[in-house]
Amino acid sequence: MGSVILTNLPALLVVVPLLLAPISALFTFASLGWAIAVVGTGASLIFALLLQSLTETGVRISYHLGNWEPPWGIEFVVDSASSLTLVVMSGLGFLATLAARQLVTNEIAEKDIGKFYAAWLLVSGGLFGLVMTADAFNLFVFLEISALASVILIGMGAGTDRRALVAGYHYLVIGAVGATFYVIGVGFIYAMTGSLNMADIASRIPDASGSAAIYVGFGFMVAGILVKAAIFPVHIWLPAAYSYAPSAVSTLLASIATKAALYVLARILFTVFSGMPDVVTIALSNVIVPLAIGGVFVGTIMAIYEADIKKLFAHSSVAQIGYIALGLGLGTPASVSAAFIHIGNHALIKGGIFMAIGGFVAALGARASLDSLIGIGRRLPLTATAFLICGLSLAGLPLTAGFISKLYLVRAILETESYVILSLVLISSALSVVYLWKIMEVMWMQPVPARSPKLVENPAIYLPIWIVALGNIWFGIDASWLVSASRMAAQMLFGVSLGGGT
Amino acid sequence: MIEQLGDSWNYIIVIILMMTGLFIVIARTNLIKKLIGLSIFQTSVFIFYISLGKVAGGTAPILDGNPGTLYSNPLPHVLILTAIVVGVATTALGLALILRINEAFGSIEEDEIIAAKLNQSLARPKRPLDKHSD
């Protein structure tokens, strides 16, 4: 039994959440749906940790679905790069599920909760598949499974705010255009190389490069993934989607959805198209880096002027995704490992922040605007302190996870000697303190308004938030695990690109 | 004219359909028309793939035991079967959302919805909470 599970881990990671989803949809008891979701996401966390322990030494697991040999059959590949992403995603997914139970009670009707967790499990399973699959077309299928399920989750925010429906619709249309762009690209690549398996495509591209069709395919594939990863200027669906979705959904999407797309972007750039390094280098330095910096500034400046807390942090997510994309765009092993470090840390930071906002909303029973949070630090001290820790981590204060991200990113930029980029990153970091200060001042410095009702804190909400907040401190003090795993991940991406050694 | 285009005229149609679809998605404000544009856009990609699979002089890929037979490539067709399913799901979900948007805002015109959002942004949907998502 044990060995069956071990040899089939990659398939189980996708199959277990996807199979539990329809079971959850059948039941209308809220607690049963939640229990199924906890089992599903908890099992995927265990599977991901097992995969991580199997691959951390540099082993590359290749799983053949249905025993069809690649390149004909669909292959799942787990190496140190994808297993790190999987651990981050499944860990935060599990914590988000723990917190979801109380967060959804005010926002979603009791009888819909079973279906809510069904979509929740579909998002998780789809995103895990997206990270593992080594088949270019299969990737599109997982992209759409997770996208359609996230649209359902976002639309369920209509119970409290009808704008969630419009946000969901826009994400559906923009996401579908992005996914279709990706499919067009795959079509061109298939026409030129005759293969859909990523490693096989990578080995065939040198023969076909120089043909314009390959470049067109490359452009379409990257453009499609940029939409899904919410990189400026195709991030426009993200702020509305994150801010009108139910609080629990914002937590899940902010911590895992764009991370999977960013990982896919890294793999397309550095593995699939490793056979034409000159074109990829041009794309990195002339497209990805300027867009990343644009995203950092647009996100930060929009966040400074935003009064709605959830939307503010959604804009801040655009900026943070910009930092990750910048790490990928610089294209050196050090910068890519900095990007992986920030994928993990940003998932921790934003997961904690959106959970805490969910806690405020649940306690206040109203949308969290700046005004409604006046003096909340004294009214909900436990939740607000965890929120403060995650906020400081976002600003990059030493002894928090965010500091480690900034440290390694700045080091990687220094290595490339691009001082303009360095100064822009430092300026934007300083600007991010502006919007954080704006919130912290309202929460902690201003007196509690007179006649405000006493609020009670629910352990089911603040315990998961505190686990994430302590994670932020833990990875700020002892980042060695994340740093070495990210280094392995970057090496793996580049190692494969140099012609396939492990 | 048609003869000059030779084998590539179906790709010309693909480009025309693709641009038509994308233009509708971008330029129309009616949500259903946007969704129709999206469908046209996706359909153009289906035709693109199916055209890729055609091998000149090839017959339907059903083995007849004769080693000399030239077959068309069946793989793009299979891929597109999957993509059609995804497209149907996208359209269905989009239409379901439009129904709900119409109930909540009383319109499916994007500019009217934006105006409604500005006027009473926090108004609750017309249907009570316990009845949604059926």
Tab-separated table of C-alpha atoms in Angstrom, chain B residues 54-112:
chain	number	residue	atom	x	y	z
B	54	LYS	CA	-4.264	17.879	-42.637
B	55	VAL	CA	-1.494	16.090	-44.508
B	56	ALA	CA	-1.553	16.805	-48.251
B	57	GLY	CA	-2.985	13.743	-49.986
B	58	GLY	CA	-3.588	12.039	-46.640
B	59	THR	CA	-6.731	10.094	-45.923
B	60	ALA	CA	-8.722	9.649	-42.722
B	61	PRO	CA	-6.458	8.126	-40.047
B	62	ILE	CA	-8.129	4.708	-39.895
B	63	LEU	CA	-5.579	1.896	-40.315
B	64	ASP	CA	-6.282	-0.137	-43.470
B	65	GLY	CA	-3.279	-2.470	-43.195
B	66	ASN	CA	-1.674	-1.066	-46.325
B	67	PRO	CA	1.811	0.326	-45.470
B	68	GLY	CA	1.713	2.725	-48.406
B	69	THR	CA	-1.338	4.664	-47.238
B	70	LEU	CA	-0.748	8.293	-46.254
B	71	TYR	CA	-2.801	9.391	-43.236
B	72	SER	CA	-3.685	12.809	-41.905
B	73	ASN	CA	-2.490	13.612	-38.375
B	74	PRO	CA	-5.333	12.829	-35.929
B	75	LEU	CA	-3.698	14.367	-32.853
B	76	PRO	CA	-4.737	18.029	-33.416
B	77	HIS	CA	-8.346	16.893	-33.800
B	78	VAL	CA	-8.216	15.114	-30.469
B	79	LEU	CA	-6.675	18.165	-28.816
B	80	ILE	CA	-9.394	20.350	-30.238
B	81	LEU	CA	-12.070	18.002	-28.960
B	82	THR	CA	-10.736	18.849	-25.493
B	83	ALA	CA	-10.528	22.542	-26.307
B	84	ILE	CA	-14.149	22.543	-27.543
B	85	VAL	CA	-15.257	21.082	-24.209
B	86	VAL	CA	-13.317	23.802	-22.404
B	87	GLY	CA	-14.879	26.407	-24.695
B	88	VAL	CA	-18.403	25.133	-23.990
B	89	ALA	CA	-17.723	25.237	-20.243
B	90	THR	CA	-16.396	28.794	-20.526
B	91	THR	CA	-19.450	29.941	-22.493
B	92	ALA	CA	-21.855	28.222	-20.106
B	93	LEU	CA	-20.223	29.750	-17.048
B	94	GLY	CA	-20.113	33.159	-18.741
B	95	LEU	CA	-23.828	33.006	-19.608
B	96	ALA	CA	-24.678	31.931	-16.055
B	97	LEU	CA	-22.756	34.921	-14.707
B	98	ILE	CA	-24.534	37.240	-17.175
B	99	LEU	CA	-27.895	35.959	-15.898
B	100	ARG	CA	-26.890	36.807	-12.350
B	101	ILE	CA	-25.448	40.168	-13.404
B	102	ASN	CA	-28.742	40.992	-15.111
B	103	GLU	CA	-30.640	40.123	-11.926
B	104	ALA	CA	-28.299	42.146	-9.717
B	105	PHE	CA	-27.823	45.228	-11.913
B	106	GLY	CA	-30.841	45.111	-14.229
B	107	SER	CA	-28.605	45.436	-17.286
B	108	ILE	CA	-26.053	43.590	-19.361
B	109	GLU	CA	-24.517	46.738	-20.861
B	110	GLU	CA	-21.114	47.356	-19.369
B	111	ASP	CA	-21.396	51.165	-19.160
B	112	GLU	CA	-24.786	50.949	-17.433
